[in-house]
Coordinates of C-alpha atoms in Angstrom, one line a residue:
M1 CA -38.5 70.6 -17.0
A2 CA -37.2 67.6 -15.3
G3 CA -39.6 65.4 -16.7
K4 CA -38.8 66.6 -20.2
K5 CA -35.2 65.8 -19.5
K6 CA -36.1 62.4 -18.4
A7 CA -38.0 61.9 -21.5
D8 CA -35.5 63.1 -23.2
S9 CA -32.8 61.0 -22.2
G10 CA -35.6 58.1 -22.6
T11 CA -35.5 58.9 -26.2
K12 CA -31.7 59.0 -26.5
K13 CA -31.7 55.6 -25.0
V14 CA -34.3 54.0 -27.2
S15 CA -32.9 55.8 -30.0
S16 CA -29.3 53.8 -29.0
V17 CA -30.8 50.5 -28.6
K18 CA -32.3 50.9 -32.6
T19 CA -28.9 52.4 -34.0
E20 CA -27.0 49.3 -32.4
N21 CA -29.7 47.1 -34.0
K22 CA -29.4 48.6 -36.7
K23 CA -25.3 48.3 -37.0
E24 CA -26.0 45.2 -35.7
S25 CA -28.7 43.6 -38.8
N26 CA -26.9 46.2 -41.1
F27 CA -23.2 44.1 -41.0
P28 CA -21.9 44.7 -43.8
L29 CA -20.9 41.3 -46.1
K30 CA -20.5 43.0 -49.3
A31 CA -17.6 43.9 -48.1
L32 CA -16.0 40.7 -49.2
D33 CA -15.3 41.2 -52.9
V34 CA -17.4 37.8 -55.2
N35 CA -13.6 37.1 -56.4
I36 CA -11.9 37.5 -52.7
K37 CA -14.3 34.7 -51.5
Y38 CA -13.6 32.4 -54.5
L39 CA -9.8 32.5 -54.4
A40 CA -10.4 31.9 -50.2
L41 CA -12.6 28.8 -51.3
L42 CA -10.3 27.9 -53.8
S43 CA -7.0 28.4 -51.4
F44 CA -8.9 26.0 -48.8
I45 CA -9.5 23.4 -51.3
V46 CA -6.0 22.9 -52.9
I47 CA -4.5 23.2 -49.2
A48 CA -6.8 19.8 -48.5
F49 CA -5.8 18.1 -51.7
I50 CA -2.1 19.2 -51.4
L51 CA -2.0 17.6 -47.8
Y52 CA -3.7 14.7 -49.1
F53 CA -3.2 14.1 -52.3
Q54 CA -1.6 10.7 -51.0
C55 CA -4.3 9.2 -49.7
L56 CA -6.3 9.5 -52.9
T57 CA -5.3 6.2 -54.6
F58 CA -5.6 4.4 -51.3
G59 CA -8.0 1.4 -51.0
Y60 CA -9.9 0.5 -47.8
V61 CA -9.0 0.3 -44.5
L62 CA -10.3 -0.2 -40.8
D63 CA -14.2 0.4 -40.4
D64 CA -14.6 1.0 -43.8
K65 CA -15.7 -2.7 -44.0
I66 CA -18.7 -1.3 -41.6
V67 CA -20.1 1.4 -43.8
I68 CA -19.0 0.1 -47.0
T69 CA -17.4 -3.1 -48.2
D70 CA -19.0 -5.6 -45.7
N71 CA -22.6 -3.5 -45.3
S72 CA -25.4 -5.0 -47.2
F73 CA -27.7 -1.5 -47.5
T74 CA -24.7 0.8 -49.1
K75 CA -23.6 -2.1 -51.2
K76 CA -27.6 -2.4 -52.5
G77 CA -27.3 1.6 -54.0
F78 CA -30.4 3.5 -54.0
A79 CA -32.1 0.5 -53.1
G80 CA -30.5 0.6 -49.9
L81 CA -30.9 4.3 -48.6
W82 CA -34.8 3.5 -47.0
D83 CA -32.7 0.5 -45.1
L84 CA -29.5 3.4 -44.0
F85 CA -32.4 5.8 -42.5
T86 CA -34.7 3.7 -40.9
T87 CA -32.1 1.2 -39.2
E88 CA -29.2 1.5 -36.5
S89 CA -26.2 2.1 -38.3
F90 CA -24.5 -1.1 -37.9
Q91 CA -27.0 -3.4 -39.1
G92 CA -26.3 -3.7 -42.6
Y93 CA -22.9 -5.4 -41.1
F94 CA -24.0 -7.5 -38.3
G95 CA -27.6 -8.4 -40.2
E96 CA -29.1 -7.5 -37.2
Q97 CA -29.3 -4.4 -34.2
K98 CA -26.4 -5.3 -31.7
N99 CA -26.9 -3.0 -29.5
L100 CA -23.2 -2.7 -28.6
L101 CA -22.9 0.5 -27.2
E102 CA -24.3 2.6 -24.7
G103 CA -25.6 5.9 -27.0
G104 CA -26.2 3.1 -29.6
R105 CA -25.0 4.5 -33.7
Y106 CA -27.4 6.4 -35.7
R107 CA -25.3 8.4 -38.4
P108 CA -27.1 7.6 -41.9
L109 CA -26.2 10.3 -43.6
S110 CA -22.0 9.2 -44.6
L111 CA -23.8 6.0 -45.3
M112 CA -26.4 6.9 -47.7
T113 CA -23.8 8.5 -49.5
F114 CA -21.5 5.7 -49.8
A115 CA -24.9 4.4 -51.1
I116 CA -25.2 6.9 -53.8
E117 CA -21.5 6.5 -54.6
H118 CA -21.7 2.4 -54.9
Q119 CA -25.0 3.1 -56.8
F120 CA -22.7 5.1 -59.8
F121 CA -19.2 3.8 -59.3
G122 CA -19.2 0.6 -57.4
L123 CA -17.0 0.0 -54.8
N124 CA -15.1 2.7 -55.9
S125 CA -12.3 4.1 -53.1
A126 CA -10.6 6.5 -55.1
L127 CA -13.7 8.6 -55.7
S128 CA -14.6 7.9 -52.0
H129 CA -11.6 9.6 -50.9
H130 CA -11.9 12.0 -53.5
V131 CA -14.9 13.0 -52.5
N132 CA -13.6 13.1 -48.8
V133 CA -10.6 15.9 -49.0
L134 CA -13.3 17.6 -51.4
L135 CA -15.8 18.2 -48.2
Y136 CA -12.5 18.8 -46.0
G137 CA -11.7 21.6 -48.0
L138 CA -15.3 23.0 -48.0
C139 CA -15.4 22.7 -43.8
G140 CA -12.3 25.2 -44.3
F141 CA -14.2 27.8 -46.2
F142 CA -17.0 27.2 -44.6
S143 CA -15.5 28.0 -41.2
F144 CA -14.2 30.8 -42.3
I145 CA -17.3 32.5 -43.8
T146 CA -18.8 31.5 -40.9
L147 CA -16.8 32.8 -38.2
R148 CA -15.8 36.4 -40.5
R149 CA -19.6 36.7 -40.0
L150 CA -19.5 36.0 -36.2
F151 CA -16.9 38.4 -35.3
K152 CA -18.0 41.1 -37.8
E153 CA -15.1 41.3 -39.5
K154 CA -15.2 44.2 -42.1
T155 CA -11.5 43.4 -43.6
Y156 CA -11.1 44.1 -47.4
K157 CA -9.9 42.8 -50.1
T158 CA -6.0 41.4 -49.4
K159 CA -6.3 41.8 -45.8
V160 CA -9.1 38.9 -45.8
F161 CA -6.0 36.6 -46.0
I162 CA -4.9 37.5 -42.8
S163 CA -7.8 38.6 -40.9
L164 CA -8.8 35.9 -37.9
S165 CA -11.3 33.9 -39.1
F166 CA -9.1 32.9 -42.4
L167 CA -6.1 31.9 -40.4
A168 CA -7.9 29.8 -37.9
S169 CA -9.6 28.3 -40.6
V170 CA -6.0 27.7 -42.6
L171 CA -4.9 25.9 -39.3
F172 CA -8.2 24.3 -39.0
I173 CA -7.2 22.3 -42.2
V174 CA -3.8 21.4 -41.5
H175 CA -4.0 20.4 -38.4
P176 CA -2.5 16.9 -38.2
I177 CA -5.4 15.7 -35.6
H178 CA -7.5 15.3 -38.4
T179 CA -5.6 13.0 -40.5
E180 CA -8.0 10.0 -39.4
A181 CA -11.0 11.9 -40.5
V182 CA -9.7 12.2 -43.9
A183 CA -7.6 9.5 -44.9
N184 CA -10.1 7.6 -43.8
I185 CA -13.3 7.1 -45.8
K186 CA -15.3 5.9 -43.0
G187 CA -14.4 9.0 -41.4
R188 CA -16.5 11.2 -43.4
D189 CA -19.4 11.3 -40.9
E190 CA -16.9 13.8 -38.6
I191 CA -16.2 16.0 -42.3
L192 CA -20.4 16.2 -42.7
A193 CA -21.4 16.8 -39.6
F194 CA -18.7 19.9 -38.8
M195 CA -19.5 21.6 -42.4
F196 CA -23.6 21.1 -41.6
S197 CA -22.5 22.5 -38.2
M198 CA -20.8 25.4 -39.3
L199 CA -23.3 25.9 -41.9
S200 CA -26.5 26.0 -39.7
M201 CA -23.9 28.7 -37.4
F202 CA -24.2 30.4 -41.0
F203 CA -27.4 30.7 -41.6
A204 CA -28.1 31.2 -38.1
L205 CA -26.5 34.8 -38.8
R206 CA -28.0 35.8 -41.4
F207 CA -31.0 35.7 -40.5
Y208 CA -30.5 37.8 -37.0
D209 CA -28.1 39.8 -39.3
R210 CA -31.0 39.9 -42.6
Q211 CA -33.9 39.3 -41.0
K212 CA -34.6 37.4 -43.7
L213 CA -36.8 34.0 -43.2
I214 CA -35.1 31.7 -45.8
S215 CA -32.4 31.3 -43.3
L216 CA -34.1 30.4 -40.8
V217 CA -35.0 27.2 -43.1
W218 CA -31.9 26.4 -44.4
M219 CA -30.2 26.7 -40.8
I220 CA -33.0 24.1 -39.9
L221 CA -32.4 22.3 -42.9
C222 CA -28.3 22.2 -42.3
F223 CA -28.6 21.4 -38.3
F224 CA -30.9 18.5 -39.2
L225 CA -28.1 16.8 -41.5
G226 CA -25.6 17.6 -39.6
L227 CA -27.5 15.2 -36.9
L228 CA -27.9 12.8 -38.6
A229 CA -24.1 12.7 -39.7
K230 CA -23.2 12.2 -36.0
E231 CA -24.7 13.2 -33.1
N232 CA -21.8 15.8 -32.2
T233 CA -23.8 18.5 -33.9
I234 CA -26.1 18.6 -30.8
T235 CA -23.2 20.4 -29.2
F236 CA -24.3 23.5 -31.6
L237 CA -27.3 23.5 -29.6
A238 CA -25.3 25.4 -27.3
I239 CA -22.4 26.5 -29.3
I240 CA -24.5 28.8 -31.6
P241 CA -26.4 30.5 -28.8
F242 CA -23.3 31.2 -27.2
G243 CA -21.7 33.2 -29.5
M244 CA -24.6 34.6 -30.7
L245 CA -25.1 36.3 -27.1
L246 CA -21.3 37.1 -27.0
F247 CA -21.7 39.2 -30.5
R248 CA -25.1 39.5 -31.2
S249 CA -26.7 40.8 -27.8
G250 CA -28.9 43.5 -29.4
N251 CA -32.0 41.2 -29.8
K252 CA -32.3 38.3 -27.5
K253 CA -35.7 37.8 -28.7
K254 CA -33.9 36.6 -32.1
I255 CA -32.0 34.8 -30.2
I256 CA -34.6 32.9 -28.4
Q257 CA -36.3 32.6 -31.8
I258 CA -33.3 30.8 -33.2
T259 CA -32.8 28.5 -30.4
G260 CA -36.1 27.2 -30.1
L261 CA -36.1 26.3 -33.5
L262 CA -32.3 24.6 -33.3
L263 CA -34.1 22.9 -30.2
G264 CA -37.4 21.7 -31.8
T265 CA -34.8 20.4 -34.4
V266 CA -33.3 18.3 -31.7
I267 CA -35.9 16.9 -30.2
G268 CA -37.5 15.7 -33.6
Y269 CA -34.0 13.8 -34.1
L270 CA -34.3 12.4 -31.0
V271 CA -38.2 11.0 -32.0
L272 CA -36.3 9.8 -35.0
R273 CA -33.5 8.0 -33.7
Y274 CA -35.4 7.0 -30.5
Q275 CA -38.2 5.5 -33.6
V276 CA -35.3 3.8 -35.3
I277 CA -33.0 1.8 -33.1
G278 CA -35.3 2.0 -29.7
F279 CA -33.5 3.7 -27.2
L280 CA -31.5 7.3 -26.5
F281 CA -29.3 5.4 -23.8
N282 CA -28.6 1.9 -23.5
G283 CA -29.1 0.7 -20.4
T284 CA -27.0 -2.9 -20.9
P285 CA -24.0 -1.9 -23.0
S286 CA -21.4 -4.8 -24.0
N287 CA -19.4 -6.1 -21.4
D288 CA -16.5 -6.4 -23.9
I289 CA -13.8 -3.8 -22.8
M290 CA -13.3 -3.3 -26.6
N291 CA -16.8 -1.6 -26.8
N292 CA -17.2 -0.4 -23.0
P293 CA -13.5 0.1 -21.9
F294 CA -15.0 0.8 -18.7
A295 CA -16.5 -2.4 -17.8
G296 CA -15.2 -3.5 -14.5
L297 CA -14.0 0.2 -13.5
N298 CA -15.2 1.5 -10.4
S299 CA -16.4 5.3 -10.5
V300 CA -13.2 6.4 -9.2
E301 CA -11.2 4.8 -11.8
R302 CA -13.8 5.9 -14.7
L303 CA -13.5 9.4 -13.4
G304 CA -9.5 9.4 -13.3
T305 CA -9.2 7.8 -16.9
I306 CA -11.6 10.3 -18.5
F307 CA -10.2 13.8 -17.6
Y308 CA -6.8 11.9 -18.3
T309 CA -7.9 11.5 -21.7
L310 CA -9.2 15.3 -21.5
M311 CA -5.6 16.4 -21.0
V312 CA -4.4 14.2 -23.9
Y313 CA -6.7 15.9 -26.1
I314 CA -5.6 19.4 -25.1
R315 CA -1.8 18.4 -25.8
L316 CA -2.9 16.6 -29.1
N317 CA -4.4 19.8 -30.3
I318 CA -1.2 21.9 -29.3
F319 CA 1.9 19.8 -29.9
P320 CA 0.0 16.4 -32.1
H321 CA 3.1 14.1 -31.4
P322 CA 2.9 11.0 -32.2
L323 CA -0.3 10.2 -33.7
T324 CA -1.7 6.9 -33.2
H325 CA -5.5 5.6 -34.6
D326 CA -5.5 3.4 -31.5
Y327 CA -6.6 4.3 -27.9
Y328 CA -8.3 1.4 -26.9
P329 CA -7.5 -0.7 -23.5
Y330 CA -4.6 -0.3 -22.2
H331 CA -2.7 2.0 -24.1
I332 CA -4.3 4.5 -22.3
P333 CA -3.4 3.8 -18.8
V334 CA -6.2 3.5 -16.1
L335 CA -5.7 6.0 -13.3
N336 CA -7.7 7.5 -10.4
F337 CA -7.6 10.2 -8.3
E338 CA -4.2 9.6 -6.9
D339 CA -2.3 10.3 -10.3
Y340 CA -1.0 13.9 -10.3
R341 CA -2.0 13.8 -13.8
V342 CA -5.6 13.5 -13.6
W343 CA -5.6 16.3 -10.8
L344 CA -3.5 18.3 -13.7
S345 CA -6.4 18.2 -16.1
I346 CA -9.3 18.7 -13.6
L347 CA -7.4 21.8 -12.7
F348 CA -6.7 22.7 -16.2
H349 CA -10.4 22.4 -17.3
L350 CA -11.3 24.4 -14.5
F351 CA -9.5 27.1 -15.7
L352 CA -10.9 27.1 -19.1
A353 CA -14.5 26.7 -17.8
F354 CA -13.3 29.8 -15.6
G355 CA -11.9 31.7 -18.5
V356 CA -15.0 31.5 -20.3
F357 CA -17.0 33.5 -17.9
Y358 CA -14.1 35.8 -17.1
F359 CA -13.2 36.9 -20.4
W360 CA -16.9 37.3 -21.5
K361 CA -17.3 40.8 -21.7
R362 CA -12.8 41.6 -21.6
K363 CA -12.3 39.6 -25.1
P364 CA -15.3 37.6 -26.2
K365 CA -13.2 36.2 -28.8
V366 CA -10.9 34.0 -26.1
S367 CA -14.4 33.8 -24.9
F368 CA -15.7 31.8 -27.6
A369 CA -12.7 29.9 -28.5
I370 CA -12.7 28.7 -25.2
G371 CA -16.6 27.6 -24.9
F372 CA -16.3 26.4 -28.5
Y373 CA -13.7 23.9 -27.3
L374 CA -15.4 22.7 -24.3
A375 CA -18.2 22.4 -25.9
A376 CA -17.8 20.1 -28.8
M377 CA -15.4 18.3 -26.1
S378 CA -18.1 17.6 -24.0
I379 CA -20.2 15.0 -26.1
I380 CA -17.5 13.1 -26.7
S381 CA -15.5 13.0 -23.1
N382 CA -17.1 10.2 -22.1
L383 CA -18.4 12.4 -19.4
V384 CA -21.7 12.5 -20.7
V385 CA -22.3 9.1 -22.2
N386 CA -19.5 6.0 -22.9
V387 CA -18.5 6.8 -26.7
G388 CA -17.2 3.3 -26.9
T389 CA -13.7 3.7 -26.4
F390 CA -11.2 5.8 -24.4
M391 CA -10.2 8.3 -26.9
N392 CA -9.7 9.4 -30.4
E393 CA -8.4 11.5 -32.3
R394 CA -11.0 12.0 -34.4
F395 CA -13.0 12.8 -31.9
A396 CA -11.4 16.3 -31.5
F397 CA -12.3 17.1 -34.9
T398 CA -14.7 19.8 -34.1
A399 CA -13.3 21.2 -30.9
S400 CA -9.9 21.7 -32.4
L401 CA -11.7 24.8 -34.1
G402 CA -11.8 26.3 -31.1
F403 CA -8.0 25.7 -30.4
C404 CA -7.2 27.1 -33.9
I405 CA -9.2 30.0 -33.3
L406 CA -7.5 30.9 -29.7
A407 CA -3.9 29.9 -31.0
V408 CA -4.4 32.7 -34.1
Y409 CA -5.8 35.5 -31.6
L410 CA -3.0 34.9 -28.9
L411 CA -0.8 35.5 -32.0
Q412 CA -2.6 38.8 -33.0
R413 CA -2.2 40.1 -29.6
L414 CA 1.2 39.8 -29.1
N415 CA 1.8 41.4 -32.6
S416 CA -0.4 44.6 -31.1
K417 CA 1.1 44.1 -27.6
F418 CA 4.7 44.8 -28.9
P419 CA 4.7 47.1 -32.1
Q420 CA 8.2 47.5 -31.9
L421 CA 8.9 43.9 -33.0
D422 CA 8.5 43.4 -36.9
K423 CA 4.5 44.1 -38.3
N424 CA 5.4 40.4 -40.0
L425 CA 5.8 38.5 -36.6
L426 CA 1.8 37.4 -37.1
K427 CA 1.9 36.5 -40.5
G428 CA 5.1 34.4 -40.1
S429 CA 4.6 32.7 -36.9
V430 CA 0.8 31.8 -38.1
I431 CA 2.9 30.2 -41.5
V432 CA 5.5 28.7 -39.3
I433 CA 2.7 26.6 -37.6
A434 CA 0.7 26.2 -40.4
L435 CA 4.2 24.6 -42.3
L436 CA 4.9 22.2 -39.1
F437 CA 1.4 20.8 -38.7
S438 CA 1.8 20.3 -42.4
A439 CA 4.8 18.6 -42.5
K440 CA 3.1 16.6 -40.0
T441 CA -0.3 15.6 -41.6
W442 CA 2.2 15.1 -44.9
L443 CA 3.8 12.5 -43.0
R444 CA 1.0 10.7 -41.2
V445 CA -1.4 10.5 -44.4
P446 CA 0.9 7.7 -45.7
V447 CA 0.2 5.4 -42.7
W448 CA -3.4 5.2 -44.3
E449 CA -2.7 3.5 -47.0
N450 CA -3.7 0.0 -46.0
A451 CA -3.8 -2.1 -43.3
L452 CA -0.5 -3.5 -42.7
T453 CA 1.1 0.2 -43.2
L454 CA -1.8 1.0 -40.7
N455 CA -1.3 -1.2 -37.9
R456 CA 2.3 -1.0 -38.3
A457 CA 2.8 2.2 -37.5
A458 CA -0.4 1.8 -34.5
V459 CA 1.5 -0.9 -32.3
S460 CA 4.7 1.4 -32.7
V461 CA 3.2 4.0 -30.6
S462 CA 0.1 2.3 -28.8
K463 CA 2.4 -0.9 -27.5
N464 CA 0.2 -1.6 -24.8
S465 CA -3.3 -1.9 -26.7
A466 CA -4.6 -5.2 -27.2
R467 CA -6.8 -3.6 -30.2
A468 CA -3.3 -2.6 -32.2
N469 CA -1.4 -5.9 -31.2
S470 CA -4.5 -8.0 -32.2
F471 CA -4.8 -5.8 -35.8
M472 CA -1.2 -6.2 -36.2
S473 CA -1.3 -10.0 -36.1
T474 CA -4.4 -9.9 -38.7
A475 CA -3.0 -7.9 -40.9
L476 CA 0.0 -9.8 -41.3
F477 CA -1.7 -13.2 -41.1
E478 CA -4.0 -11.1 -44.1
E479 CA -0.2 -10.5 -46.2
Y480 CA 0.6 -14.5 -45.8
K481 CA -2.8 -15.4 -47.3
V482 CA -1.7 -13.8 -50.6
T483 CA 1.7 -15.4 -50.3
T484 CA 3.3 -18.4 -52.5
D485 CA 6.6 -18.7 -51.0
R486 CA 6.1 -21.5 -48.1
Q487 CA 9.1 -19.8 -46.3
K488 CA 7.8 -16.5 -46.6
Q489 CA 4.6 -17.6 -45.0
M490 CA 6.2 -19.5 -41.9
E491 CA 8.1 -15.7 -41.7
L492 CA 4.9 -14.2 -41.7
L493 CA 2.9 -16.3 -39.2
N494 CA 6.1 -16.6 -37.3
E495 CA 6.0 -12.3 -36.9
A496 CA 2.5 -12.7 -36.3
Q497 CA 2.4 -14.7 -33.7
P498 CA 4.2 -12.2 -31.0
Y499 CA 1.5 -9.0 -31.8
M500 CA -1.1 -12.0 -31.2
Q501 CA 0.0 -13.1 -27.4
K502 CA 1.0 -9.5 -26.5
A503 CA -2.6 -8.7 -27.5
L504 CA -3.6 -11.8 -24.9
S505 CA -1.3 -10.9 -22.8
I506 CA -2.8 -7.2 -22.4
Y507 CA -6.4 -8.6 -22.1
P508 CA -6.5 -12.5 -22.4
N509 CA -10.5 -12.4 -23.0
Y510 CA -9.8 -10.5 -26.4
Y511 CA -12.3 -12.4 -29.0
N512 CA -10.0 -11.3 -32.2
G513 CA -7.1 -12.5 -30.1
N514 CA -7.6 -15.6 -29.5
L515 CA -9.4 -16.0 -33.2
M516 CA -5.8 -15.2 -34.2
R517 CA -4.2 -17.8 -32.0
A518 CA -6.6 -20.3 -33.7
G519 CA -5.8 -19.1 -37.0
I520 CA -2.4 -19.0 -36.8
A521 CA -2.2 -22.4 -34.6
A522 CA -4.4 -23.6 -38.3
E523 CA -2.2 -21.9 -41.0
K524 CA 1.2 -23.4 -39.2
Y525 CA -0.4 -27.1 -39.2
K526 CA -0.9 -26.6 -43.1
L527 CA 2.7 -25.8 -43.2
D528 CA 4.2 -28.5 -40.8
G529 CA 2.0 -31.3 -40.2
N530 CA 2.2 -30.8 -36.8
L531 CA -1.1 -32.1 -35.2
N532 CA -0.3 -32.3 -31.5
N533 CA 0.8 -28.3 -31.6
L534 CA -2.5 -27.2 -33.4
L535 CA -5.0 -29.2 -31.0
S536 CA -2.5 -27.6 -28.1
E537 CA -3.4 -24.1 -29.0
F538 CA -7.1 -25.1 -29.6
I539 CA -7.4 -26.4 -26.1
E540 CA -5.8 -22.7 -24.8
V541 CA -8.2 -21.0 -26.7
M542 CA -10.8 -23.3 -25.6
K543 CA -10.1 -22.5 -21.9
V544 CA -10.9 -18.9 -22.4
R545 CA -13.1 -18.4 -25.4
P546 CA -14.5 -21.5 -26.6
D547 CA -17.1 -19.9 -28.3
V548 CA -14.7 -19.0 -31.6
D549 CA -16.8 -20.3 -34.4
Y550 CA -13.4 -20.8 -36.0
L551 CA -12.7 -23.6 -33.7
T552 CA -15.8 -25.4 -34.7
E553 CA -14.9 -24.6 -38.1
Y554 CA -12.3 -26.1 -38.1
L555 CA -12.4 -28.9 -35.8
E556 CA -15.4 -30.0 -38.6
Y557 CA -12.5 -30.0 -41.4
L558 CA -9.9 -32.0 -39.0
N559 CA -12.9 -34.4 -38.1
N560 CA -12.9 -36.2 -41.9
R561 CA -8.6 -35.9 -41.7
A562 CA -6.7 -36.4 -38.8
D563 CA -6.5 -39.7 -36.4
T564 CA -9.8 -40.7 -34.7
G565 CA -8.2 -41.7 -31.7
R566 CA -5.9 -38.7 -31.5
M567 CA -8.9 -37.0 -32.0
G568 CA -10.7 -38.2 -29.6
Q569 CA -8.3 -38.0 -26.8
F570 CA -8.5 -34.2 -27.8
Y571 CA -12.1 -33.8 -27.3
T572 CA -12.2 -35.4 -24.1
Q573 CA -8.9 -32.9 -22.8
A574 CA -11.3 -30.3 -23.9
G575 CA -14.5 -31.4 -22.2
K576 CA -13.1 -32.1 -18.9
T577 CA -11.0 -28.9 -19.4
I578 CA -14.2 -26.3 -19.5
L579 CA -16.4 -28.6 -17.4
N580 CA -14.1 -27.8 -14.2
Q581 CA -14.0 -24.4 -15.3
G582 CA -17.5 -24.9 -14.9
V583 CA -18.2 -21.5 -16.7
N584 CA -19.1 -23.1 -20.5
V585 CA -20.7 -26.0 -19.8
T586 CA -22.8 -25.8 -23.2
W587 CA -19.5 -25.2 -25.2
A588 CA -18.3 -28.0 -23.4
V589 CA -21.2 -30.1 -23.9
H590 CA -21.0 -28.7 -27.8
Y591 CA -17.2 -29.7 -28.3
L592 CA -18.0 -33.2 -26.5
L593 CA -21.2 -34.1 -29.3
M594 CA -18.3 -33.5 -32.0
G595 CA -16.2 -35.8 -30.8
N596 CA -19.0 -38.5 -29.8
K597 CA -19.8 -38.1 -33.5
I598 CA -16.3 -39.2 -35.0
D599 CA -15.8 -41.4 -31.9
P600 CA -19.6 -42.5 -31.1
Q601 CA -17.8 -45.7 -28.3
N602 CA -15.5 -43.6 -26.6
Q603 CA -16.5 -43.9 -22.8
A604 CA -14.6 -41.2 -21.7
I605 CA -17.1 -38.7 -23.6
K606 CA -19.7 -40.2 -23.1
S607 CA -18.8 -40.0 -19.0
L608 CA -18.5 -36.4 -19.9
L609 CA -21.5 -35.5 -21.7
V610 CA -24.0 -37.0 -18.1
Q611 CA -21.8 -34.6 -16.6
G612 CA -22.1 -31.9 -18.8
Y613 CA -26.0 -32.7 -19.5
T614 CA -26.4 -33.2 -15.4
M615 CA -24.4 -29.8 -14.6
L616 CA -27.1 -28.1 -17.4
G617 CA -29.6 -29.4 -15.3
R618 CA -30.8 -31.9 -18.5
P619 CA -31.5 -35.3 -17.0
A620 CA -32.7 -36.6 -20.0
D621 CA -30.1 -36.2 -22.5
A622 CA -27.6 -37.1 -19.9
A623 CA -29.5 -40.5 -19.8
K624 CA -28.3 -41.2 -23.6
F625 CA -24.6 -41.4 -23.0
K626 CA -24.9 -43.6 -19.8

C-alpha cells in the first residue's frame, strides 16, 4: 500500500508539472482582439507623432553629418550598402578607420537605412525624421505586446489599456529622456536596437508558448539585426533568459535552448565585427578627452565619476530636468570616493541589485523591472567598456523601460493596497505623469531645430563643458558665414569669442576650440584689417595646437598678400616659441620652412631651422641652412 501511495504521489506530481507546462504553452494571446491590437498600434504611432511632429521639418544637426550628410558610403545609396556593412561605422566620414574609441563602432544597420533613403530621395531630412518618429511609435507597440506576453496578462477588450504592459509602454513613449534619440536623425541606431531587441524577446516567448520553430528563426533574425543596429542589444542575451526564468520556469530545457541560440548569434556577430574592424577592444584608444574622457584619470577618479553618472541616470529617469545633449568634460565633474554622491550611488545600486534577488519569488515583476534596467545600463555605464563620453541621455533609451515598468507597477500596488481610495487613482496618476513627461518632451523637441538652437540650449545647462561652449562658438560662426551685414557679422564674431575662450579655459588642448580661435581671428582680420591681432592669436594657437590645419591654409593665403617683413617676424617668433617648448619640433620646422619660402634671406629663420633639424637628428637638412 505504501508503495502504491508513493507511486500515486509521483503520478500526481508528474501530472501537476504537465498541467503547469500545458498552461504555459497554451497562454491565450487570442484574448487580445484584433481590433484592440490595431487600436493599440495606432495609439502608439499617434502619440509619437503628436509629441514629435515639430521636428518633422527640421534639418540635420550634430552627428548627422557623420552618418548622413558627410558620409561618402551613405551618399552612394545602394552602391554604398556593402561598404557600410564591411567597414567601421566612421570610415565613410573620415575616409579611413580611425580607431578613436576603445570599443570601436560597428553599427551598419541604421546607416544602411540612410543609404536606402538617399538612393530614392537624396538628402531628405524631412523623410528621415518621419521614419524616426514612425519607428519610435512601433517601439511602443512592440514593447506592449512583448511585456503583455511576458507577464501573461489575460485582460480583455478595453481593460488592455489599463494593463501594466500598455501603461508602461505609454510612459516609455512619452519619456523626455528619449528626445535626442528621436529628434536627432542619427539616433535611429538606438530606436532600431530597442525595436529588434524587444521583437527578439517576443519571438523567444512565442516559441516557448507555442513551440513553433519559425518563432526561433524570427528570434535569431531580430536579435542579429538589433546587434547590427547597436551593441546595446547584447544585453538581451541576459534579459531574455532572465525574464523567462521569472515567468516561464516550467521548462528550463526550452530556456537553455533559446539562450544557446542567442549566444550563438552573439558569437557570430562578434566574429563578424572582429573581421570588419580588427578588434573587439581597442587597447590604444585616443588620448583626447573628447573621445576618451577618462584619459589622465586614475582608477579611483574613473570609478568615482562612473558611479556618479549612474546616479544622474537614475535622477533623469525619475525627474528628467534639465536635459542636455552634452555631458562631455567637464559638465560631469571628476569625482573620487571622498564625495558623498559617489557612495550614495554605490549604495543605491547595491540596493537595486539586492532587490533583483529579494523580489525574485515575491514580486517577479519588480525583479524583472530592476534587472532589466541594470542589465541594459551595464554596457553603457563605462564599467564594461569606455563608451567615449561620461554619459548621454540617449544611452538610457532601452534601460528606461525598466523604470517605466516599475513606476506603473508601484502605482498599481498602491491602488490595490488602499481600496478606499478612488478606483481611478491608477489611471489618474499615470495620466498626470504622462502629461508631465509629454509637456517636457514637447518643450524639448524644438531645441533640435538647428545647430544654433541646439547649442544655445546646451550651453545654458552644460556651462562647464568644453564641447558645448566650443560648439556654441561654432554655431555662431556658421551664422556669421551666411550673414551679409558687416556690423551683424562683427557682432556674431564677438558673441562667439567668449564661448571659444570658455572652452579653451576648460580644456586648453581642445582641437576644435583652437580651430575656432584661429577662425574667429581670421574673420575679424577680414573685417578690421588688424594683422597684428591676427598673428598674435595665431601664435597663441600654435603654442598649444600647431597641428590645426587651418593655420597652414590661412598662412599660405597671407604669404601672398601681407607684408613680407612682418610675416618674416611672425615666422621667427612662431618657430622660436614652439622650439623652446621642445615638444612639437616638427611643427616648428614646418612653419619655419613657410617663412623661409617667402623670405629666404632671413638669417633668424635659417638659424632656427638649423636648430630645429638638429633637435630632430637630421644634420644633413640642418647643413642646408648654415
